[in-house]
XYZ file of C-alpha atoms in Angstrom:
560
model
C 19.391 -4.282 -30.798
C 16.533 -2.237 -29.516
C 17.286 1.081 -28.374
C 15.402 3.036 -25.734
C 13.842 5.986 -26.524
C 12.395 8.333 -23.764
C 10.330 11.275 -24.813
C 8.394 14.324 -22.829
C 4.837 14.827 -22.767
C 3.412 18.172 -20.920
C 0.084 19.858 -20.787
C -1.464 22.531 -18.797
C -4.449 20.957 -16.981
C -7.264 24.561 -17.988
C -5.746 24.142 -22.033
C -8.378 22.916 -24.718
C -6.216 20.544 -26.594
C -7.263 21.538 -30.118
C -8.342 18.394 -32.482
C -5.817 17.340 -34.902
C -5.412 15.145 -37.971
C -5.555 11.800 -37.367
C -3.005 9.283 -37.637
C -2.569 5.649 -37.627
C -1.569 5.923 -34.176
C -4.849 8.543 -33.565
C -7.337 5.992 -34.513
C -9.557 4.569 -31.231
C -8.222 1.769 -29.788
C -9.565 -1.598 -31.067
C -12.928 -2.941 -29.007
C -10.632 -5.938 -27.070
C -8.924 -2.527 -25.656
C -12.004 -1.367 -24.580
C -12.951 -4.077 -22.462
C -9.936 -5.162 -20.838
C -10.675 -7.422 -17.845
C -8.008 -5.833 -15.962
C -9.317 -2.364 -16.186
C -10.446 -1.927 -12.404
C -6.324 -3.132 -11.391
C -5.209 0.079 -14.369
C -7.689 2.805 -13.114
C -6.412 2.094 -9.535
C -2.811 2.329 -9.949
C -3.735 5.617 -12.458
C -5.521 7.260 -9.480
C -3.709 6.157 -6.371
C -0.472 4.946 -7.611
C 0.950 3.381 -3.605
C -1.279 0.860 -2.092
C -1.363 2.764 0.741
C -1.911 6.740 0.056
C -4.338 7.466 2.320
C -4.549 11.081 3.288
C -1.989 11.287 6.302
C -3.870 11.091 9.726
C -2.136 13.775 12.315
C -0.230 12.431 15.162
C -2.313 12.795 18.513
C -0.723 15.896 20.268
C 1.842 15.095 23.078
C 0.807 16.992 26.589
C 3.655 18.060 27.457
C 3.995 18.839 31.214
C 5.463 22.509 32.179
C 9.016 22.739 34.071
C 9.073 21.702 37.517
C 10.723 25.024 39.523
C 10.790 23.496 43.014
C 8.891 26.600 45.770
C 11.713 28.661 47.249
C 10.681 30.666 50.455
C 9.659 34.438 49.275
C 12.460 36.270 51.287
C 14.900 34.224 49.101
C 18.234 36.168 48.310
C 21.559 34.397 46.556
C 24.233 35.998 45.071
C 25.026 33.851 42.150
C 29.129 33.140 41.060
C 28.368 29.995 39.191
C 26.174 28.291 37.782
C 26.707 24.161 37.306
C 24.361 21.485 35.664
C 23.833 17.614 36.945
C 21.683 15.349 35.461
C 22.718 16.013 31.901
C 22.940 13.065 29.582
C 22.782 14.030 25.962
C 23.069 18.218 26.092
C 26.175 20.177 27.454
C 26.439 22.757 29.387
C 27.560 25.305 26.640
C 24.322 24.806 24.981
C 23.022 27.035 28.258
C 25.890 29.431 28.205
C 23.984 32.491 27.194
C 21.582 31.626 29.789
C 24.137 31.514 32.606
C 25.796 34.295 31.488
C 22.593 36.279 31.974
C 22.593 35.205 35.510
C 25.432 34.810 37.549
C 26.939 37.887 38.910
C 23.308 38.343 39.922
C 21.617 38.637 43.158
C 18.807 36.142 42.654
C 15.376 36.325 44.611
C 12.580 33.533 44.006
C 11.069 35.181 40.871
C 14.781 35.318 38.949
C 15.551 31.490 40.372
C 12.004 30.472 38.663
C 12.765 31.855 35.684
C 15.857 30.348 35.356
C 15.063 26.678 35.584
C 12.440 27.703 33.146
C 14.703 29.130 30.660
C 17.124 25.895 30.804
C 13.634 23.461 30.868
C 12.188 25.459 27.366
C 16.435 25.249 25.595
C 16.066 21.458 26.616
C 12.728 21.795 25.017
C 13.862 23.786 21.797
C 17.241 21.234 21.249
C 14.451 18.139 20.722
C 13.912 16.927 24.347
C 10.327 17.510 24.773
C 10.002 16.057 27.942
C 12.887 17.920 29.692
C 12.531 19.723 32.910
C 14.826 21.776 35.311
C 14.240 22.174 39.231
C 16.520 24.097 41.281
C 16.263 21.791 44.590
C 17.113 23.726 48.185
C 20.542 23.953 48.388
C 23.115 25.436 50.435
C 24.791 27.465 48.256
C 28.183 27.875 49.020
C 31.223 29.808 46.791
C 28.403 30.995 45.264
C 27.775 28.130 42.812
C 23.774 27.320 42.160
C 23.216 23.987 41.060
C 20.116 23.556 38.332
C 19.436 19.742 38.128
C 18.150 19.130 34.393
C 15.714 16.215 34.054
C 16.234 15.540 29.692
C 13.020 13.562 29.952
C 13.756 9.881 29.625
C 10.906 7.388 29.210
C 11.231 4.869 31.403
C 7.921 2.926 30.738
C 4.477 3.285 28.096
C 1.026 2.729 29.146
C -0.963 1.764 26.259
C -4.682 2.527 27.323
C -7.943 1.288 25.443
C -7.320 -1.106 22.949
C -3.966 -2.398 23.448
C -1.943 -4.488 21.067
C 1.314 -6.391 21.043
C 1.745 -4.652 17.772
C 0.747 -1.197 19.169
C 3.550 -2.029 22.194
C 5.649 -2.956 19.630
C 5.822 0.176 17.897
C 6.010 2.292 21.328
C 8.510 0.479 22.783
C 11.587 1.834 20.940
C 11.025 5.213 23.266
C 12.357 3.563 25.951
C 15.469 3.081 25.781
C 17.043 4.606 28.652
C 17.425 7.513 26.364
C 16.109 11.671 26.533
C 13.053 11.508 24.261
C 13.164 13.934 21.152
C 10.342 15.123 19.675
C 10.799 14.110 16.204
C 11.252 10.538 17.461
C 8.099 10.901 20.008
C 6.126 11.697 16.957
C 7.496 8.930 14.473
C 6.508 6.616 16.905
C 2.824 7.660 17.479
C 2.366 7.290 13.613
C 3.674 4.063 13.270
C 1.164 2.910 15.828
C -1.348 4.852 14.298
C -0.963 3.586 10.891
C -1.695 0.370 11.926
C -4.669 -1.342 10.307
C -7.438 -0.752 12.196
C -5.665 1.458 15.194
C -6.023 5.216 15.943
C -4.172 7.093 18.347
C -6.640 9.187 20.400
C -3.957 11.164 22.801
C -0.909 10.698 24.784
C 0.658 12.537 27.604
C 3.968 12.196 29.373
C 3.897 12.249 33.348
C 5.873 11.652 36.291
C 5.441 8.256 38.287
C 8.055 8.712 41.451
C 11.517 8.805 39.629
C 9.812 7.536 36.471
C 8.840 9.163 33.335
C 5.760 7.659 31.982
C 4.148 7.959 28.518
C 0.244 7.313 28.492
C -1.258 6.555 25.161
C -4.705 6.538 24.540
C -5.493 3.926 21.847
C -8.702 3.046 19.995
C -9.225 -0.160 17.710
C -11.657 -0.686 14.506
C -11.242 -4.379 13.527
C -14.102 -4.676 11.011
C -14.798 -1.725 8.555
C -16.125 -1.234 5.194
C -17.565 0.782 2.005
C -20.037 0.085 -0.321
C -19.558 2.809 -3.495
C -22.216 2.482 -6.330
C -21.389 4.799 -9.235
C -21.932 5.459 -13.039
C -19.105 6.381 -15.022
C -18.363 2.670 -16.330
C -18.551 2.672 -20.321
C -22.049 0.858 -21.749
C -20.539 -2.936 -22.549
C -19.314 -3.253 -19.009
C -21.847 -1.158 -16.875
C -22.402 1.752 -17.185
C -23.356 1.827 -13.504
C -21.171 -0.384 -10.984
C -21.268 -1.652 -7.132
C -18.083 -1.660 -5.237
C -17.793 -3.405 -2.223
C -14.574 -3.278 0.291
C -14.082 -4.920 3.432
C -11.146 -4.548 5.830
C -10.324 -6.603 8.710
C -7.404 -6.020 10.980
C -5.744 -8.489 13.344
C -7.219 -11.661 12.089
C -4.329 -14.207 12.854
C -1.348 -11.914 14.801
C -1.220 -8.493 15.875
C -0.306 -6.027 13.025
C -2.092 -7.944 10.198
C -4.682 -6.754 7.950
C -6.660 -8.502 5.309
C -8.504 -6.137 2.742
C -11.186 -7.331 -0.136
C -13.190 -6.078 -2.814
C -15.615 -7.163 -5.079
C -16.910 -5.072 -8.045
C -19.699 -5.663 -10.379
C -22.353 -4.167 -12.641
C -25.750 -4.561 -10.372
C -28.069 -4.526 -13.343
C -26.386 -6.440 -15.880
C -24.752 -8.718 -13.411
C -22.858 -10.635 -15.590
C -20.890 -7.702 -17.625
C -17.992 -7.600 -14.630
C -17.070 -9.491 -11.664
C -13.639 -8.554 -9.960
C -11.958 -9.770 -7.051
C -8.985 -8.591 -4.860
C -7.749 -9.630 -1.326
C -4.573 -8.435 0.027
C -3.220 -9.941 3.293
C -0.306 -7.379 4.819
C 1.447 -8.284 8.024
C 4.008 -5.575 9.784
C 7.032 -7.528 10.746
C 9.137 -5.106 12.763
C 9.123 -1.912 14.969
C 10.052 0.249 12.247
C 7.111 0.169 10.480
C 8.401 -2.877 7.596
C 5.482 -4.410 6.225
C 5.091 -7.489 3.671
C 2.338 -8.451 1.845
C 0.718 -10.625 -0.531
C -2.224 -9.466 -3.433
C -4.125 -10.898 -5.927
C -6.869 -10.311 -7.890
C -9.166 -12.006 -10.563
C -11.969 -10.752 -12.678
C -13.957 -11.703 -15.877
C -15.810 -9.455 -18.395
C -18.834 -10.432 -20.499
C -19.644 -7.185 -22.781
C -22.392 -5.962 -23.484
C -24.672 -3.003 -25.406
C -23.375 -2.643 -28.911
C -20.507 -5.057 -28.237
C -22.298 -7.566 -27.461
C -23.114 -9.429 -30.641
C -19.313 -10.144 -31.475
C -19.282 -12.199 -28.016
C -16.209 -11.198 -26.206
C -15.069 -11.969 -23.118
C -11.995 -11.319 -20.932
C -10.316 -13.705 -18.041
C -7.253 -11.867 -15.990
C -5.408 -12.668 -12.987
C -2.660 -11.181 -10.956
C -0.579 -12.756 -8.266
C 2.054 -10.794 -6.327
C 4.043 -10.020 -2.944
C 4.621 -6.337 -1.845
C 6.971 -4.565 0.716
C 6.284 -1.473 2.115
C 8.801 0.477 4.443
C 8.593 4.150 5.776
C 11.823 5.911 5.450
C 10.746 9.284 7.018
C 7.510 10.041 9.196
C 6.332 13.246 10.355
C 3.327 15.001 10.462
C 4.120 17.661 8.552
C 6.414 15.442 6.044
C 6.099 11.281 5.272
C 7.983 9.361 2.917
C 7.207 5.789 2.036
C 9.487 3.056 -0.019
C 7.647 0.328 -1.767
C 8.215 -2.079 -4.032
C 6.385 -5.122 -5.797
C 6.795 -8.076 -7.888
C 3.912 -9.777 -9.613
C 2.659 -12.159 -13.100
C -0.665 -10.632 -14.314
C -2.296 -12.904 -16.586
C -5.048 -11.531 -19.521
C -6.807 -13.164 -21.763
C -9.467 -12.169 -24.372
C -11.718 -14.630 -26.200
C -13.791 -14.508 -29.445
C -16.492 -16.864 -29.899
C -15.355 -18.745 -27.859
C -11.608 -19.223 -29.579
C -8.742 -17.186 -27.583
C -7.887 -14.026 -29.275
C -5.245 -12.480 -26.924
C -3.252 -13.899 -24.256
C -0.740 -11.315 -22.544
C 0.997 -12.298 -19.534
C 3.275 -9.624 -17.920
C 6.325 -10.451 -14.761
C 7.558 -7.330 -13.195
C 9.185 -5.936 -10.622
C 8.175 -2.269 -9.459
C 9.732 0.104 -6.671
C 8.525 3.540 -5.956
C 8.634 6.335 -3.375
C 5.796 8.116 -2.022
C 5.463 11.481 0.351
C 3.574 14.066 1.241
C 5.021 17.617 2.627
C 3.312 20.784 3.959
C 4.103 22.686 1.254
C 3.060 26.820 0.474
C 0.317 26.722 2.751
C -0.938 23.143 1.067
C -0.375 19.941 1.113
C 2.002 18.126 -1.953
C 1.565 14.343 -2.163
C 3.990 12.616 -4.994
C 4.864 9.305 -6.145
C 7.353 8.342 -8.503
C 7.928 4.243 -9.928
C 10.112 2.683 -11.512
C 8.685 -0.297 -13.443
C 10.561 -3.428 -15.107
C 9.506 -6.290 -17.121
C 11.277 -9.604 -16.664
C 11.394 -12.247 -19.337
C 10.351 -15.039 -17.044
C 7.687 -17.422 -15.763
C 5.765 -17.583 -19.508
C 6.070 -14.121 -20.027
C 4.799 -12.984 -23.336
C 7.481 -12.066 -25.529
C 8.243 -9.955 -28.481
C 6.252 -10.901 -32.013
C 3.825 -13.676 -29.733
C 0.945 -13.529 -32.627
C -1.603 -13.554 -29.335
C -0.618 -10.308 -27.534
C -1.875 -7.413 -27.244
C 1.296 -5.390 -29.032
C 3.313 -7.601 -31.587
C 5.900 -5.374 -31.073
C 6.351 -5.333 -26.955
C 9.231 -6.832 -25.344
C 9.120 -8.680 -22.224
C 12.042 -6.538 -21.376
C 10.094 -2.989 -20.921
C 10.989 -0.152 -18.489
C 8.473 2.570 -17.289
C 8.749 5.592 -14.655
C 5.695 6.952 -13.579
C 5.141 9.949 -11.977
C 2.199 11.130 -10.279
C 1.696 14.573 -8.028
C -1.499 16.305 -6.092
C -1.857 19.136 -4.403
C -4.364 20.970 -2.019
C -4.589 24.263 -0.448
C -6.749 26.304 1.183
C -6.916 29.741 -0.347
C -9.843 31.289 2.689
C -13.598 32.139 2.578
C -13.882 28.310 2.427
C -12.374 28.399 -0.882
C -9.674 25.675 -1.910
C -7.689 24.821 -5.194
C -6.512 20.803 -6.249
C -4.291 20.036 -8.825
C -2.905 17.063 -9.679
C -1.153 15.336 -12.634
C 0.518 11.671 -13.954
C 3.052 11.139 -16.615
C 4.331 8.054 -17.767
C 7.795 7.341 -19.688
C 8.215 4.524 -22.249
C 11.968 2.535 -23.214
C 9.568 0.427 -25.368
C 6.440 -0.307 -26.918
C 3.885 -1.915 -24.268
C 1.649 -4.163 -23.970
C -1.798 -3.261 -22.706
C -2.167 -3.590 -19.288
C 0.572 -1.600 -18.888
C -0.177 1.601 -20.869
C -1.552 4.437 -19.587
C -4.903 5.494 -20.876
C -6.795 8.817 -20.766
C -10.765 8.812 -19.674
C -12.520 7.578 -16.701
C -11.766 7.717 -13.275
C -9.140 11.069 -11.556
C -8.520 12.755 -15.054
C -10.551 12.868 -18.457
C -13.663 12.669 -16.712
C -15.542 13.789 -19.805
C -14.465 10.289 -21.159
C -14.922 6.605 -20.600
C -12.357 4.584 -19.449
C -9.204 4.133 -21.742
C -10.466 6.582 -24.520
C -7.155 6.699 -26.042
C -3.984 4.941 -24.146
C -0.662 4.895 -25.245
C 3.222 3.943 -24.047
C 3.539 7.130 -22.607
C 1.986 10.428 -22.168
C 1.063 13.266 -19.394
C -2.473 14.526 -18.141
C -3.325 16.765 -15.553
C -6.194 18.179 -13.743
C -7.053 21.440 -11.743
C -10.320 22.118 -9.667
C -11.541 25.049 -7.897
C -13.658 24.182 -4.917
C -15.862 26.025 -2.009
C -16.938 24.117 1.107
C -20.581 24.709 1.775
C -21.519 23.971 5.259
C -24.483 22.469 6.176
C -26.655 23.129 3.555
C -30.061 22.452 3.256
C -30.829 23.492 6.847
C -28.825 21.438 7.542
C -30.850 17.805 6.213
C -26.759 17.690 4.892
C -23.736 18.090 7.052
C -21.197 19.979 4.408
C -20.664 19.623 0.695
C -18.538 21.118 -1.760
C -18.768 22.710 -4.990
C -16.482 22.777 -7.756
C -15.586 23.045 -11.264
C -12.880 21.390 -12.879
C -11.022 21.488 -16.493
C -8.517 18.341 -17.291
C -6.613 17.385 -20.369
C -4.248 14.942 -21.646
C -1.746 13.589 -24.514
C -0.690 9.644 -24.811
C 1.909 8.878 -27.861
C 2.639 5.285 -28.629
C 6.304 3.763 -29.794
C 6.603 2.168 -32.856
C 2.802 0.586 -34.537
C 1.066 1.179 -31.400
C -2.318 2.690 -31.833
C -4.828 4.521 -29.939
C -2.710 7.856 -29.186
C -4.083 11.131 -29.019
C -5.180 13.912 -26.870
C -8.419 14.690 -25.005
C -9.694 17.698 -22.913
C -13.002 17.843 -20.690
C -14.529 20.254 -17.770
C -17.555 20.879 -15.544
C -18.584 21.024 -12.036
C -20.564 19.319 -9.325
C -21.147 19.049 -5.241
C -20.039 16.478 -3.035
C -21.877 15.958 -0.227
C -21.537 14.032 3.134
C -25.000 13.037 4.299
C -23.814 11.508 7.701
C -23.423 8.694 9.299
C -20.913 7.761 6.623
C -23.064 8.219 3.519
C -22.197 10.687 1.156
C -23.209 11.306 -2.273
C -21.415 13.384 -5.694
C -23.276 14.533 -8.444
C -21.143 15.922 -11.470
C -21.460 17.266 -14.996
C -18.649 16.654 -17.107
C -18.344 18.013 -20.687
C -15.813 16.291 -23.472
C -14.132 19.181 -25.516
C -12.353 17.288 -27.762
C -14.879 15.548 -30.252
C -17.395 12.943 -29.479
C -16.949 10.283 -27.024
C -16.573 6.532 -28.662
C -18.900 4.735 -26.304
C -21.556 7.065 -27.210
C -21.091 8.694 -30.239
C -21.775 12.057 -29.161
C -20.062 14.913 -27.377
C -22.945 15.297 -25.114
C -22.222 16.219 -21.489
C -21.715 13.485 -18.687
C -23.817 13.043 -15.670
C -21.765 10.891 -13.325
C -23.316 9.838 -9.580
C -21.785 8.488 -6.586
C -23.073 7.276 -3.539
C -21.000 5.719 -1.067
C -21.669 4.111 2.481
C -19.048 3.538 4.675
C -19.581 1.147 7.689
């Protein structure tokens, strides 16, 4: 029986990871490795582990209107015994006790009655009710008991203004139901709408129609967007340089859908790397549930020094995804999501098949983001688990990747970033991934070092492994309008990033790697923006190259 075996890898992202002996596991990994057809599906999931981790978007801000003191006449004199409440639904009265005590036994002109429905209005306010006024209507006060009628700010109906959805209403209409509005839920429902594809909240604003409270939401809709990124960092058999395309559409066939695709390839050796992925997502209730369903297909034809041994690489992967919010705040967001799929890889040599993986698993994970020390923490952990079904390669299959990885496997990944402003237009970013092992893996499901969010000294998958830790930490100033201003803002920075995989068992390719440098990003306008970096290896020479010789990576990307 195979037992599980979990270990700890840790590193701190400025440390030069000295060089050390090398091992059977040490070596470089073999040149299939390096040319996995899948490798644009691994450095995704490496540097944005949820499928949707975009930076949180801020909740328009509610106008709130002030409490409504109805005008007493200025010569206005009661002598105040008691004070009673009407109109109260969720609060009690003892939640105003200190502010009655404060009053009756009082002698109360129009100033003191004023501030007195104010006082209860802003308690209202401070218990949750955000739309909760107080008006003290003319009376005849007899016995000396002042009654304060408390409004606790019910929504009766929602104007969606601009570009109005049924999905938009959808997510809106929870608010009202014939229940006080509270702030926290007020909120949670303007994200919802605004994280649907294609939809941003511009403003809302709660008023008074009659005897009705009214929320007014000012909506805008972007049905048809897209990027085009073209950048360098690609290793020589399958680029270096690359062109990324994305399209998004929203609200193709019902309200709340969204269809996204991408196409990658290597512009000037075209036929190095074509990949494909389309994901169709459709929101299915008011709470925010969403299903989907991905897949993606590519094919590599290397090139530069590999090309003479005439590989090539066919994958596919096929899956459906759910993704459900569990908490949503401005300040504070948490996300569940889960996933099952079949990838599909295969490697040929001359023409013959040389490796044939094919992986079934099923994946949950949790994702946030919190306001955190003056910064902003965003963390994902998933749990990962292979499933000895539907072909799935299984242990000693002479074609995979690892003769000696189970079907069976279980992974936990953990990733983490953080920003903060530290003033003078100085900020700090650090981020870091781990990735725990019960058994050997095969490749698509190891986690490499090189390329891409960490290692950026490296090319992709410079040394991968069943498990291992890396981590990253830049320090940045924002720059604005440089140039005279020919660019909007950019930001300079230097970096340092390291990182350790280990493999379980035969496995090779382990080791550890360290890099650092600097560059500017810039943001042109009009969507185009541009990076220019230098990135130095500091642990030996790089494979693809040969050399240890700095990096120059370049982005440009257009979005549209």
């Amino acid at each position: 029986m195979r037992v599980p075996r979990f270990t700890l890898a840790f590193l701190a992202a400025s440390a030069a990871l000295a060089p050390q002996a090398a091992s059977a596991q040490d070596r470089p990994p073999p040149a299939l490795d390096r040319v996995d057809p899948g490798q644009p599906d691994r450095q995704e999931r490496a540097e944005e582990p949820i499928e949707r981790a975009a930076p949180p978007r801020p909740a328009a801000p509610v106008e709130v209107p002030v409490a409504r003191v109805n005008a007493a006449p200025a010569d206005t004199r009661i002598l105040v015994g008691a004070i009673m409440f009407s109109g109260l639904e969720v609060l009690q009265p003892a939640d105003f006790a200190d502010i009655v005590a404060a009053h009756v036994g009082r002698e109360l002109d129009r100033t003191a009655l004023s501030d007195l429905a104010g006082r209860v209005a802003a308690r209202a306010r401070a218990r949750g009710y955000v739309f909760a006024s107080a008006v003290i209507d003319p009376q005849r006060v007899e016995t000396g008991v002042l009654t304060v009628r408390v409004d606790e700010g019910r929504i009766d109906r929602i104007d969606v203004q601009g570009d109005a959805s049924q999905a938009v209403e959808a997510a809106l209409a929870p608010l009202a139901d014939g229940r006080p509005a509270t702030l926290a839920e007020v909120e949670r429902r303007l994200l919802l709408a605004g994280d649907l594809p294609g939809i941003r909240v511009r403003a809302s604003r709660f008023v008074r129609d009659g005897n009705q409270g009214v929320l007014q939401v000012r909506v805008d809709a972007d049905r048809l967007s897209g990027r085009v990124v073209f950048e360098n960092d690609g290793s020589r058999p399958i680029g270096p340089e690359q062109l990324r395309l994305d399209v998004d559409m929203a609200a193709l066939a019902v309200a709340g859908d969204a269809l996204a695709v991408t196409y990658v390839t290597t512009p000037f050796d075209f036929g190095e790397l074509h990949y494909g992925r389309a994901r169709y997502a459709v929101r299915v209730d008011s709470s925010g549930t969403e299903l989907g369903l991905v897949g993606t297909i590519s094919a590599t034809d290397p090139g530069a020094y590999l090309r003479e041994r005439d590989l090539e690489g066919r994958s596919w992967f096929a899956g459906v995804t759910l993704l459900q919010p569990l908490w949503r705040r401005r300040d504070a967001s948490l996300w569940f999501e889960s996933e099952l799929g079949l990838r599909d890889l295969r490697q040929y040599r001359g023409g013959a098949l040389a490796r044939h993986d094919r992986i079934l698993a099923m994946r949950v994970g949790l994702y946030g983001h919190v306001e955190l020390v003056g910064g902003r923490l965003r963390a994902n952990a998933s749990l990962s688990r292979g499933l000895a079904g539907l072909n799935a390669t299984r242990l000693g299959d002479p074609l995979a990747s690892r003769d000696d990885a189970p079907a069976d496997f279980t992974t936990l990944t953990l990733w983490a970033d953080y920003i903060r402003d530290l003033g003078s237009d100085f900020s700090i970013r650090v981020a870091g991934r781990s990735q725990l092992s019960s058994e050997p893996l095969l490749l698509a499901e190891e986690v490499g070092l090189g390329g891409g969010a960490f290692l950026r000294g490296y090319n992709y998958n410079e040394r991968s492994g069943d498990q291992g830790a890396m981590a990253m930490g830049e320090l940045r100033w924002n720059w604005q309008q440089p140039l005279g201003g020919l660019v909007r803002r950019s930001q300079l920075y230097a970096f340092a990033d390291g990182g350790r995989v280990t493999n379980l068992e035969g496995g090779r390719g382990s080791g550890s790697l360290a890099s650092s440098g600097g560059g500017v990003r810039t943001f042109i306008g009009n969507g185009l923006g541009a990076d220019f970096e230098i990135a130095v290896p500091l642990s030996g020479p790089r494979y693809d190259t040969g050399d240890a010789d700095p990096r120059f990576n370049v982005r440009i990307a257009k979005t549209f």
